[in-house]
PDB file of C-alpha atoms in Angstrom:
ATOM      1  CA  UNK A   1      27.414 -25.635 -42.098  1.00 82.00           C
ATOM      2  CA  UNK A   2      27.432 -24.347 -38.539  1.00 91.00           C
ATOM      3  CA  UNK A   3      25.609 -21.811 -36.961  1.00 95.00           C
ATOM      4  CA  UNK A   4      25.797 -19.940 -33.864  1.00 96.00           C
ATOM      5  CA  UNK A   5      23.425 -18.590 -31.510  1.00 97.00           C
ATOM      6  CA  UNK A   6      23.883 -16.142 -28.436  1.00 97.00           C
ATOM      7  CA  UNK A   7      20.705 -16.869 -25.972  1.00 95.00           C
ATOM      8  CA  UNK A   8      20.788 -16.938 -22.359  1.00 93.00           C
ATOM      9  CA  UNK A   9      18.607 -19.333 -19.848  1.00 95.00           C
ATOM     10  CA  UNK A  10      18.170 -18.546 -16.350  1.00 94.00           C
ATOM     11  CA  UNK A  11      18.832 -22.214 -14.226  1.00 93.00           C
ATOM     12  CA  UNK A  12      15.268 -22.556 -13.014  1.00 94.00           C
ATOM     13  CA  UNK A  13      14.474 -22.819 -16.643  1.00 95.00           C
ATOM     14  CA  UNK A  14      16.948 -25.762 -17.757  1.00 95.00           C
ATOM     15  CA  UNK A  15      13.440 -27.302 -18.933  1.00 95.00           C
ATOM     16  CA  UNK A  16      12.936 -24.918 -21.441  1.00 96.00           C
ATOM     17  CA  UNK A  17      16.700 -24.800 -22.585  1.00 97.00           C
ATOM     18  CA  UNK A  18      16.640 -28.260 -22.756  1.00 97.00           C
ATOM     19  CA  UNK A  19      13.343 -28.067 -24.969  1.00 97.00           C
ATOM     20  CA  UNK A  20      14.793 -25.794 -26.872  1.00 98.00           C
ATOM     21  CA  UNK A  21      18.146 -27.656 -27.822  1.00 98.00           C
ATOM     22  CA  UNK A  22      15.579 -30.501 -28.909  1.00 97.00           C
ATOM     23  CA  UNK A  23      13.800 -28.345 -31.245  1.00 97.00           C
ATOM     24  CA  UNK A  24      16.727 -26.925 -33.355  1.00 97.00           C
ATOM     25  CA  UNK A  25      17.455 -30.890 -33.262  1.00 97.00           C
ATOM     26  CA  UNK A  26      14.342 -31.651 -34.326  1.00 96.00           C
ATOM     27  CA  UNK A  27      14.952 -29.263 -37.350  1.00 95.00           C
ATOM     28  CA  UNK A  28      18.090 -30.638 -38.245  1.00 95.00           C
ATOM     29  CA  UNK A  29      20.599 -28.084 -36.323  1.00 97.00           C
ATOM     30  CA  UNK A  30      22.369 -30.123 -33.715  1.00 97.00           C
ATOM     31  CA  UNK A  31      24.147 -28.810 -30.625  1.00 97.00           C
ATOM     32  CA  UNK A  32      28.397 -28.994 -30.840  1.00 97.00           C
ATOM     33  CA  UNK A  33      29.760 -27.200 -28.745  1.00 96.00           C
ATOM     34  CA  UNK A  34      28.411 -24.441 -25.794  1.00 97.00           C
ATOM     35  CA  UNK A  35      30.194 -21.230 -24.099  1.00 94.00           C
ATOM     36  CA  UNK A  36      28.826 -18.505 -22.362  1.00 93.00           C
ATOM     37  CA  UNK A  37      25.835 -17.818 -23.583  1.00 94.00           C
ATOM     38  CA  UNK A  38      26.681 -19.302 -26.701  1.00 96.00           C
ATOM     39  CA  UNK A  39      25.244 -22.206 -28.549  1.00 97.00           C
ATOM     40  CA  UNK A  40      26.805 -24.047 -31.830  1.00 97.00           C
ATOM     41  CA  UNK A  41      24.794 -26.166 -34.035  1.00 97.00           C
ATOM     42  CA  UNK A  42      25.980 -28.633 -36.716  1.00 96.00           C
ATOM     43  CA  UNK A  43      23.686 -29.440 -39.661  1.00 96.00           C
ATOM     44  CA  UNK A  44      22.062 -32.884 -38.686  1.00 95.00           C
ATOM     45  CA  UNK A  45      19.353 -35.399 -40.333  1.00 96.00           C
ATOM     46  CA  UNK A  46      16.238 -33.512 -38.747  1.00 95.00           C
ATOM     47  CA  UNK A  47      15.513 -35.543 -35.432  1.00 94.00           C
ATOM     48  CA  UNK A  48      18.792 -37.186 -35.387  1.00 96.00           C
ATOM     49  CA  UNK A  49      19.981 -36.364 -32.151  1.00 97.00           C
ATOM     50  CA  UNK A  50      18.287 -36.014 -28.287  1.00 97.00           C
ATOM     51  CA  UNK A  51      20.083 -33.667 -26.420  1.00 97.00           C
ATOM     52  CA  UNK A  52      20.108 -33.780 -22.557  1.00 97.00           C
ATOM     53  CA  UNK A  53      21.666 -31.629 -19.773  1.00 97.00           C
ATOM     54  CA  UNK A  54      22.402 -31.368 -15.839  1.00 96.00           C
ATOM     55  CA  UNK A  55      24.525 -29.489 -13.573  1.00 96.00           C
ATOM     56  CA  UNK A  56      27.510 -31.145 -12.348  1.00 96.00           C
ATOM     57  CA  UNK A  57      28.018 -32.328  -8.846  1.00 93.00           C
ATOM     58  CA  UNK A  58      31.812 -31.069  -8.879  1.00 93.00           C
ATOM     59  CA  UNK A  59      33.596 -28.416 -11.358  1.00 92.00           C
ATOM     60  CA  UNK A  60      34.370 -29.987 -14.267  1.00 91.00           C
ATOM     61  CA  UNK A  61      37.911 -30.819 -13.747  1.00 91.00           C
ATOM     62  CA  UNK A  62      37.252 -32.666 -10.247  1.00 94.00           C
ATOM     63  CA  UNK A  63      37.804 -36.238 -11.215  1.00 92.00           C
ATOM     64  CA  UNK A  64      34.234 -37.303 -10.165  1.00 92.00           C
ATOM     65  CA  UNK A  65      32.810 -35.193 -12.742  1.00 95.00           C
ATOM     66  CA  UNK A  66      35.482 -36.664 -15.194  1.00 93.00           C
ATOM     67  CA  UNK A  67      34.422 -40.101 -14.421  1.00 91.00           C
ATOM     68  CA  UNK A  68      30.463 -39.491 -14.452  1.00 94.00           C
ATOM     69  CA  UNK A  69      31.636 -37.623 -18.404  1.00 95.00           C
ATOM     70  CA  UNK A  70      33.016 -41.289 -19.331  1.00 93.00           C
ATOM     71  CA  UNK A  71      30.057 -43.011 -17.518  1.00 94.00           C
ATOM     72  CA  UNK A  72      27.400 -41.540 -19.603  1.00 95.00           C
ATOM     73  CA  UNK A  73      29.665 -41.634 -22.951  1.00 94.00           C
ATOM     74  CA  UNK A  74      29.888 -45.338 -22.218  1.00 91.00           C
ATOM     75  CA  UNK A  75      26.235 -45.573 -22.798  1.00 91.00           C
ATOM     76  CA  UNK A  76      26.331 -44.418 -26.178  1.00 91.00           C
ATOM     77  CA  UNK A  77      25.788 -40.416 -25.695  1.00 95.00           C
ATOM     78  CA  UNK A  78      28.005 -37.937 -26.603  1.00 96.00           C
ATOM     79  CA  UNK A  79      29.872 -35.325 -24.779  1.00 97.00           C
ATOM     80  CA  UNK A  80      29.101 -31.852 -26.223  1.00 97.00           C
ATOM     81  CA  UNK A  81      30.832 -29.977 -23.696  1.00 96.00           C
ATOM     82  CA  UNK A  82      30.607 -27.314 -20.690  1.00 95.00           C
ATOM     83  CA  UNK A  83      29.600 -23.868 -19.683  1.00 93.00           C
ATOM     84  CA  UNK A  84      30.053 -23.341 -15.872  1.00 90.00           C
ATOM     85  CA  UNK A  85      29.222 -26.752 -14.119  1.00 94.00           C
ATOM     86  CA  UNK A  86      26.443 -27.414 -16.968  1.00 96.00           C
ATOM     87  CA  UNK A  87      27.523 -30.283 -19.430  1.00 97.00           C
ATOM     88  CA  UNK A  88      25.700 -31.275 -22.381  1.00 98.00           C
ATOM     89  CA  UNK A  89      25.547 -34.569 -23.807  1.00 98.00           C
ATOM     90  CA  UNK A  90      23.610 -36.022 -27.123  1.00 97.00           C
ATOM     91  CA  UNK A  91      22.774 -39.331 -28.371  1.00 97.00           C
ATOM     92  CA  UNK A  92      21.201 -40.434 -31.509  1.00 96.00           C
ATOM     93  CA  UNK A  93      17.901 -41.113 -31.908  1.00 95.00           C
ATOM     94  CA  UNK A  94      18.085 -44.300 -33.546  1.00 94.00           C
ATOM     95  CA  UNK A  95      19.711 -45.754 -30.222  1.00 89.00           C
ATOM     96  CA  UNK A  96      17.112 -45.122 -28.075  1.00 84.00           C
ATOM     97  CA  UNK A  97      15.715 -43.127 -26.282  1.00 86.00           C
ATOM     98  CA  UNK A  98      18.093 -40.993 -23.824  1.00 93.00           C
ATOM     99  CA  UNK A  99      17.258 -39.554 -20.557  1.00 94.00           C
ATOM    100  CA  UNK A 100      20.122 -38.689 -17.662  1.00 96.00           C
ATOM    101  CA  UNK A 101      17.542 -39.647 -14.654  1.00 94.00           C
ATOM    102  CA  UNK A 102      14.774 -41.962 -15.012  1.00 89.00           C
ATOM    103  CA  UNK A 103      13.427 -41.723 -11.037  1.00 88.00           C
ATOM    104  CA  UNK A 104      12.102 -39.657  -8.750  1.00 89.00           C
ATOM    105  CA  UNK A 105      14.876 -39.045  -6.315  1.00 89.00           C
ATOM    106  CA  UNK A 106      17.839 -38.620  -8.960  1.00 91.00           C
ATOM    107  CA  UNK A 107      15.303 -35.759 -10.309  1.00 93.00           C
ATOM    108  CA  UNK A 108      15.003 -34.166  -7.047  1.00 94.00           C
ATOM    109  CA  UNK A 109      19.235 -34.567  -6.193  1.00 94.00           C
ATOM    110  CA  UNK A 110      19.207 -32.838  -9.320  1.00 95.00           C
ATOM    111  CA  UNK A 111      16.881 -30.077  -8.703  1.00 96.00           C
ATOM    112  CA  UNK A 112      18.408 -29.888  -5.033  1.00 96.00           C
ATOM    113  CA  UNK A 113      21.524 -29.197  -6.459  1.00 95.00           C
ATOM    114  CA  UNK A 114      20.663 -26.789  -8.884  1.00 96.00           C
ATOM    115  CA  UNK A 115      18.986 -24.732  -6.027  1.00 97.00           C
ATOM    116  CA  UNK A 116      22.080 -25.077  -4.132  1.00 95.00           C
ATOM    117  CA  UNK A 117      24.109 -23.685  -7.010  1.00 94.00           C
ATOM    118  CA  UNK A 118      22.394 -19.960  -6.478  1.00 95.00           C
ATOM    119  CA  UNK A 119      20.854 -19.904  -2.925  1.00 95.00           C
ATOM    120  CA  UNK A 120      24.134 -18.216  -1.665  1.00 95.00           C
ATOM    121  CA  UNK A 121      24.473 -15.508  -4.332  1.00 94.00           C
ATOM    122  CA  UNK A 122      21.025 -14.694  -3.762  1.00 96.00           C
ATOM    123  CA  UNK A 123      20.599 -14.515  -0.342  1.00 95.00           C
ATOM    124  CA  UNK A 124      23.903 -12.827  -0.426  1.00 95.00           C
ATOM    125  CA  UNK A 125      22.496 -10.290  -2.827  1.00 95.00           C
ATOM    126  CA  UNK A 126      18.988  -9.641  -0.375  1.00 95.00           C
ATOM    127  CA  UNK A 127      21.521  -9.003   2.744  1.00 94.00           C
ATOM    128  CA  UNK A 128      23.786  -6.560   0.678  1.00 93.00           C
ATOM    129  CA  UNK A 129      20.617  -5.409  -0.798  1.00 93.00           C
ATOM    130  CA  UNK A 130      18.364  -4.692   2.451  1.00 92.00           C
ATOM    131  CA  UNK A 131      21.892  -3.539   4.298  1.00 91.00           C
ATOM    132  CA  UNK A 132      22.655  -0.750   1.325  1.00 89.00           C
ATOM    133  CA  UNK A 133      19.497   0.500   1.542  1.00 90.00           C
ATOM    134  CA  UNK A 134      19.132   0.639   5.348  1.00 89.00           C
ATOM    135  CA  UNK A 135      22.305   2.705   5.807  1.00 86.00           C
ATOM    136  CA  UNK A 136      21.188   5.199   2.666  1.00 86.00           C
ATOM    137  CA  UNK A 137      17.908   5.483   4.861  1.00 85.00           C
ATOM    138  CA  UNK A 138      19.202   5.780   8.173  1.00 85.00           C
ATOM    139  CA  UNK A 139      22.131   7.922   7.654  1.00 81.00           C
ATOM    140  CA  UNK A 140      20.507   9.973   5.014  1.00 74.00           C
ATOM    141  CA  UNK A 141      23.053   9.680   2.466  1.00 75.00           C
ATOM    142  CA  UNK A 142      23.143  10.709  -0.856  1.00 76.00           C
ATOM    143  CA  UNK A 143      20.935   8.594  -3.285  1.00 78.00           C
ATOM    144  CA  UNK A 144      22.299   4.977  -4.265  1.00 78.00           C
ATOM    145  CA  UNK A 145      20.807   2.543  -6.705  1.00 86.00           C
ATOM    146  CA  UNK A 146      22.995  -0.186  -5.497  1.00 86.00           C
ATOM    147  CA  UNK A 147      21.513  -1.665  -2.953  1.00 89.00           C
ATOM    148  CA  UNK A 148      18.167  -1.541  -4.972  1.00 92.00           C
ATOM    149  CA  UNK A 149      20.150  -3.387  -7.761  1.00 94.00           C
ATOM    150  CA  UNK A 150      21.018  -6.032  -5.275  1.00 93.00           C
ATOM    151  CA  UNK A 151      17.733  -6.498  -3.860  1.00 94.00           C
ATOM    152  CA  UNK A 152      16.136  -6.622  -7.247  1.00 94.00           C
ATOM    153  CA  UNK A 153      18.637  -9.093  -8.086  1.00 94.00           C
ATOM    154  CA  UNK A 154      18.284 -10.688  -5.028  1.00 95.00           C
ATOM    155  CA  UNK A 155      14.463 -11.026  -5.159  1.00 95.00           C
ATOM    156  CA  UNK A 156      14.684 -11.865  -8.510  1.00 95.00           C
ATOM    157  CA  UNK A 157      16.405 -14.881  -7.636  1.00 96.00           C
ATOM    158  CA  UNK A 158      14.100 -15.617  -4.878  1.00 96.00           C
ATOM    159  CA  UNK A 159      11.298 -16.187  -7.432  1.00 96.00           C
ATOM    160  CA  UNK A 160      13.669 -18.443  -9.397  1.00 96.00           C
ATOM    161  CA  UNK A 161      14.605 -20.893  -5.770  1.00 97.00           C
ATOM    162  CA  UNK A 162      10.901 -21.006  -5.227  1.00 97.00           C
ATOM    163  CA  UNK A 163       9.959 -22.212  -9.068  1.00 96.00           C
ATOM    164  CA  UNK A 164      12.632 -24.744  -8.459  1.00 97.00           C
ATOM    165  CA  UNK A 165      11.143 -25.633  -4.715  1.00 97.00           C
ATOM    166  CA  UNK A 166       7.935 -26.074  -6.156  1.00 96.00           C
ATOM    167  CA  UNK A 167       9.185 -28.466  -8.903  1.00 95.00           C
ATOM    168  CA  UNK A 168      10.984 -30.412  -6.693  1.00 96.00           C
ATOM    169  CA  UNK A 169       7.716 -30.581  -4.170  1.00 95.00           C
ATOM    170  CA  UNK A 170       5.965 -32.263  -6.216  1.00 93.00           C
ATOM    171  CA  UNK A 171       7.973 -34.752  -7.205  1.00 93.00           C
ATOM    172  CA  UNK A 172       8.265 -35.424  -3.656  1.00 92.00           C
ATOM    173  CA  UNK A 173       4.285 -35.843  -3.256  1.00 90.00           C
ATOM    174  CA  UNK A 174       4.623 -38.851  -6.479  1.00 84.00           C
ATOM    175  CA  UNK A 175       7.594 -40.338  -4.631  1.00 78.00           C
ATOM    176  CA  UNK A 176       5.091 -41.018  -1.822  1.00 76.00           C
ATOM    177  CA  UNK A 177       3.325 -43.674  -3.914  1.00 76.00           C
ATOM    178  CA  UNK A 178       5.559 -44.090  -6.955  1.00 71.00           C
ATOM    179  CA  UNK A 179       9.075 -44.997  -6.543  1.00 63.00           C
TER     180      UNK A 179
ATOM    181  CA  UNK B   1      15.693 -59.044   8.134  1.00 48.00           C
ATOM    182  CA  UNK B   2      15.977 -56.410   5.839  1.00 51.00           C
ATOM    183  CA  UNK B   3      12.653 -55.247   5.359  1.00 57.00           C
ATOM    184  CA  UNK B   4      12.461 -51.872   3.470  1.00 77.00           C
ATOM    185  CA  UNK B   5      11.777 -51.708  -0.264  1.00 87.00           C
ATOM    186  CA  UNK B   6      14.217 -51.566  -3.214  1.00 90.00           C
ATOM    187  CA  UNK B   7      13.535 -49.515  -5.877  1.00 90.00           C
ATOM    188  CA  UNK B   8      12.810 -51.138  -9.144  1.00 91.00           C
ATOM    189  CA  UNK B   9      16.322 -49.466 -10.524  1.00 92.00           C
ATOM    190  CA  UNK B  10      18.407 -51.018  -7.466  1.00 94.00           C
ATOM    191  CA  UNK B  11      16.957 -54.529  -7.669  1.00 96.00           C
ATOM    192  CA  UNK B  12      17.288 -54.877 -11.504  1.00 97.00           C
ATOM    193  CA  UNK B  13      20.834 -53.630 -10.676  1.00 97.00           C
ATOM    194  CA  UNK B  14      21.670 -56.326  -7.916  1.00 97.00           C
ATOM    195  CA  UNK B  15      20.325 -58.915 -10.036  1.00 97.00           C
ATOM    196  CA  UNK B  16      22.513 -57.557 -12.997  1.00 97.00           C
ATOM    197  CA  UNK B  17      25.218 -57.958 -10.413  1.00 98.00           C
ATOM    198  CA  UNK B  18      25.289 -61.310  -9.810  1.00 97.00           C
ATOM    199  CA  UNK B  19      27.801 -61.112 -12.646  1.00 96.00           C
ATOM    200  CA  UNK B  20      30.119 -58.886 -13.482  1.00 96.00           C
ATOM    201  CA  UNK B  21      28.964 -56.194 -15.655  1.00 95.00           C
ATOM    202  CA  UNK B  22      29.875 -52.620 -16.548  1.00 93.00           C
ATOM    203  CA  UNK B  23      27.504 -49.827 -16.482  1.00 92.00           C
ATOM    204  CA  UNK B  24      26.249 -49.778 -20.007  1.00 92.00           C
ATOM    205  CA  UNK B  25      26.180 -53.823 -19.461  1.00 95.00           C
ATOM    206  CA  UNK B  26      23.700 -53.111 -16.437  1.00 96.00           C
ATOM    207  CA  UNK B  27      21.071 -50.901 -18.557  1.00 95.00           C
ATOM    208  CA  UNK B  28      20.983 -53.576 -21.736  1.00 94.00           C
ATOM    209  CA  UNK B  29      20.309 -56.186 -19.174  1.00 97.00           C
ATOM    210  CA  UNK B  30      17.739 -54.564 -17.223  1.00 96.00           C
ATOM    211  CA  UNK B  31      15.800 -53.787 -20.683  1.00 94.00           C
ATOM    212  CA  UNK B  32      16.191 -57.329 -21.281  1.00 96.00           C
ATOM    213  CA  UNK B  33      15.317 -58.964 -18.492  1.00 96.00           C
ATOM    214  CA  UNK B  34      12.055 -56.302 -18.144  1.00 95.00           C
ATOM    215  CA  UNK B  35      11.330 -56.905 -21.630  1.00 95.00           C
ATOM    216  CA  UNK B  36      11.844 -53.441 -22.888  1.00 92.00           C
ATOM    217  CA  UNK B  37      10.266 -51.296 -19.499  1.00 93.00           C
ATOM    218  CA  UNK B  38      12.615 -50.459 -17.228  1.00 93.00           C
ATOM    219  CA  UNK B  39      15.619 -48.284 -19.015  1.00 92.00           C
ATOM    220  CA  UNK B  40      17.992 -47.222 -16.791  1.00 94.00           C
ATOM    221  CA  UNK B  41      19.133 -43.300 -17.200  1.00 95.00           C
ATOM    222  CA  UNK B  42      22.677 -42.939 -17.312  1.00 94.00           C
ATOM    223  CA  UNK B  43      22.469 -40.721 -14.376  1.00 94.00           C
ATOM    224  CA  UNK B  44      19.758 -42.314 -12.417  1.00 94.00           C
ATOM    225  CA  UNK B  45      22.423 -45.212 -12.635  1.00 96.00           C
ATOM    226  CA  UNK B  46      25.720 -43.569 -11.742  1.00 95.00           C
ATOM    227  CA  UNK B  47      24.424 -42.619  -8.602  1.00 94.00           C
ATOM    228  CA  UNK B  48      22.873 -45.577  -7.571  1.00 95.00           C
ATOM    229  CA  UNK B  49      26.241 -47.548  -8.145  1.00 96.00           C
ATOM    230  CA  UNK B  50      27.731 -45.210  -5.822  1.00 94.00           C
ATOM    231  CA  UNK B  51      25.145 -45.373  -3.298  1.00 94.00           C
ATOM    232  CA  UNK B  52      25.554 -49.364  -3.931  1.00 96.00           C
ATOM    233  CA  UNK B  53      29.283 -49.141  -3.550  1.00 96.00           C
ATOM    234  CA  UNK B  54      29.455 -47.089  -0.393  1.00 96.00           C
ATOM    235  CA  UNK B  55      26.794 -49.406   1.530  1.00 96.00           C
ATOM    236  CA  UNK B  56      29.250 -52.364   0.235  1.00 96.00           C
ATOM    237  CA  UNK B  57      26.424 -54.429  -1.374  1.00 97.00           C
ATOM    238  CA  UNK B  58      28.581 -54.298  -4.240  1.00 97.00           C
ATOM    239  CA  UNK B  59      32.527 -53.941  -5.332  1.00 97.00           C
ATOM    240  CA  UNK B  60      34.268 -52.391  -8.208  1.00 94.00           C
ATOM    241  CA  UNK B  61      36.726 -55.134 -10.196  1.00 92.00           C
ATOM    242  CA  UNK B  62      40.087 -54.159 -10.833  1.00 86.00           C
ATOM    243  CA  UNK B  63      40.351 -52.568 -14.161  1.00 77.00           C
ATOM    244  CA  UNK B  64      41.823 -54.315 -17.033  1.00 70.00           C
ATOM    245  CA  UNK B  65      44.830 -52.446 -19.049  1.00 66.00           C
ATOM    246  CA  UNK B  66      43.235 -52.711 -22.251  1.00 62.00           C
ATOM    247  CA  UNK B  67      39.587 -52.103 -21.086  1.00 64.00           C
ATOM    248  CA  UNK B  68      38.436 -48.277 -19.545  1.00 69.00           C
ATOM    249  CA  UNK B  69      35.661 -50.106 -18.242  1.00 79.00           C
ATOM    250  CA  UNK B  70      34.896 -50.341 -14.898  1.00 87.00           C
ATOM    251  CA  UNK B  71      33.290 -53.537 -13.932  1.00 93.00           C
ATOM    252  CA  UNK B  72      31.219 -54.485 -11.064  1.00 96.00           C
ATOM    253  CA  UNK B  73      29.726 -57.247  -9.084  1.00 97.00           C
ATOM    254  CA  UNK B  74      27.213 -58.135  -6.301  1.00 97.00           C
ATOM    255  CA  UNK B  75      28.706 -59.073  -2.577  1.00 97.00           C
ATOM    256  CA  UNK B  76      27.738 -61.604   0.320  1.00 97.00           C
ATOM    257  CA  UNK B  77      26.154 -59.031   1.869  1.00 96.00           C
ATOM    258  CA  UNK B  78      24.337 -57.446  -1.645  1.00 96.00           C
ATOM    259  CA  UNK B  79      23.124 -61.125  -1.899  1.00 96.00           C
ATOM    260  CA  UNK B  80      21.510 -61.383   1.597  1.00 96.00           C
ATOM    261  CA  UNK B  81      19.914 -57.964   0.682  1.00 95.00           C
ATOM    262  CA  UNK B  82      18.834 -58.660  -2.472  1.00 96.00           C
ATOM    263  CA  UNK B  83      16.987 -62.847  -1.325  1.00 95.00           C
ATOM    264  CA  UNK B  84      15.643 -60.877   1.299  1.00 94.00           C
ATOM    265  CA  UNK B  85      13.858 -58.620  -1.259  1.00 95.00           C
ATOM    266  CA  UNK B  86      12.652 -61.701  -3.180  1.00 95.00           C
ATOM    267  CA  UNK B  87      11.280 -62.957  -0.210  1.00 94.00           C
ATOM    268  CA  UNK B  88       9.178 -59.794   0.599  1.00 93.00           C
ATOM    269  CA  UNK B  89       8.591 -59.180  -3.563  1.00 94.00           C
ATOM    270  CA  UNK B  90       7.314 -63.134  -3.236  1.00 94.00           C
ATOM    271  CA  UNK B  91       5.352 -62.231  -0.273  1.00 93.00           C
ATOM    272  CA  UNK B  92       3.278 -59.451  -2.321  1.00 91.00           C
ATOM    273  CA  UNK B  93       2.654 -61.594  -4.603  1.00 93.00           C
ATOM    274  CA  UNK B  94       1.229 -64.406  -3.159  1.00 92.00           C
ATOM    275  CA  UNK B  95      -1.585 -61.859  -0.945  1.00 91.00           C
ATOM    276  CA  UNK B  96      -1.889 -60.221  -4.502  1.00 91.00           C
ATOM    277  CA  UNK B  97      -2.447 -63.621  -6.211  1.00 89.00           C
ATOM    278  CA  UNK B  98      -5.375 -64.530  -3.590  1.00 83.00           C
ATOM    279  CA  UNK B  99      -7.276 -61.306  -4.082  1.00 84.00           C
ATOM    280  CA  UNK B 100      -7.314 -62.224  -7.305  1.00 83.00           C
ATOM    281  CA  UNK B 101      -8.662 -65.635  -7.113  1.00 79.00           C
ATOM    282  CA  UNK B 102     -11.392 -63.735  -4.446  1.00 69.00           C
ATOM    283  CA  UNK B 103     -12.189 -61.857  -7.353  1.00 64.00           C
TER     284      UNK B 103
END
């Protein structure tokens, strides 16, 4: 039997999604394929699989990507798939346990890049944003939510970089005495 | 003299390294060879065997037909790094060892 769920995640909260994929595992509904805001479970044994996931370095086509794919299916996971440059992997539980970074740094490339992934749309969205809304003012124009929309958007965004900042900050205070 | 620290991952690698291994290879060996402690992340490794591969302490081996493998092995210079991290590991040690004995 499969079963489908539509849920969305913002990035700043990969955690959770991640935590979430375990816990359908855990009761016995693992991942098999994603899409846009689409998940697809398989019936499992309950706990059978540990599911793990990361944004890619490249798009998925680049031929880096392809070859990190192989990589980490050489150590025994499985490729679930894509959605954006997100890919999802599982590995049974029986074969250990499966992590995709086990130090400091690789954690904070990781969260580096994922901050990377929306700083431009969001700072893009506070410019447009603060620009719209100057003009409206300045040149008294006719009412326009738009440039609220993009500030709110923008903002909104903003809280998510800083979540991620904060994350990765303290993993930089361990790496001072942990490696 | 190469004194700055490895991390744990990167020395377990080099040592791996001395012969040639693939990537899952690498993580069985260092859970061996740390009895069961360190384990590798798939990531955590992928991108230190780049890192390893650009500085040129290690190579790639040409891949076999029938193998999708990639193997990989320590260089001259990968060895010279990675005595010169015994030396300083055995150096820690040895103070460690004599605050012991103060103990």
């Amino acid at each position: 039997m499969r079963k489908v769920v539509y849920k969305g995640f913002f990035v700043w909260n990969f955690e959770k999604e991640e935590k979430w994929l375990n816990e359908m595992a855990t009761k016995g509904l693992a991942l098999i394929s994603v899409g846009p805001f689409r998940y697809e479970f398989e019936d499992s044994l309950p706990d059978e699989y540990e599911v793990r996931l990361e944004l890619l370095k490249k798009s998925v086509d680049n031929p880096e990507s392809e070859s990190y794919i192989r990589f980490v299916e050489e150590t025994g996971a499985e490729y679930i798939g894509t959605f954006n440059r997100w890919v999802y992997f599982r590995k049974k539980t029986k074969e250990g346990s499966f992590e995709l970074y086990s130090d400091n740094s690789s954690k904070i490339k990781q969260i580096e890049r994922i901050i990377g992934s929306i700083l431009f749309i969001v700072l893009l969205n506070i410019f447009f944003g603060a620009e719209n809304i100057y003009f409206m003012l300045s040149l008294d124009s006719a009412f326009n939510a738009m440039g609220f929309i993009n500030l709110f958007l923008g903002a909104f965004g903003l809280i998510g970089i800083i979540r991620l900042w904060k994350k990765k900050k303290k993993l930089e205070r361990d790496k001072d005495i942990y490696m | 003299m190469q004194n700055i620290a490895l991390t744990e991952g990167v020395y377990y690698i080099l040592l791996s390294l001395t012969k040639p291994m693939h990537g899952y290879g690498i993580i069985q060996n260092v859970l061996f060879l740390s009895k069961g402690r360190v384990h590798l992340a798939a990531g955590t490794l992928y991108g230190a065997i780049n890192s390893l591969l650009e500085k040129g302490w290690i190579v790639a081996l040409p891949e076999e037909k029938d193998s999708r493998k990639k193997e990989y092995l320590i260089t001259e210079k990968g060895n010279e790094v990675l005595s010169d991290e015994i030396k300083r590991l055995k150096e820690l040690y040895e103070n460690g060892k004599d605050f012991l004995k103060g103990e």
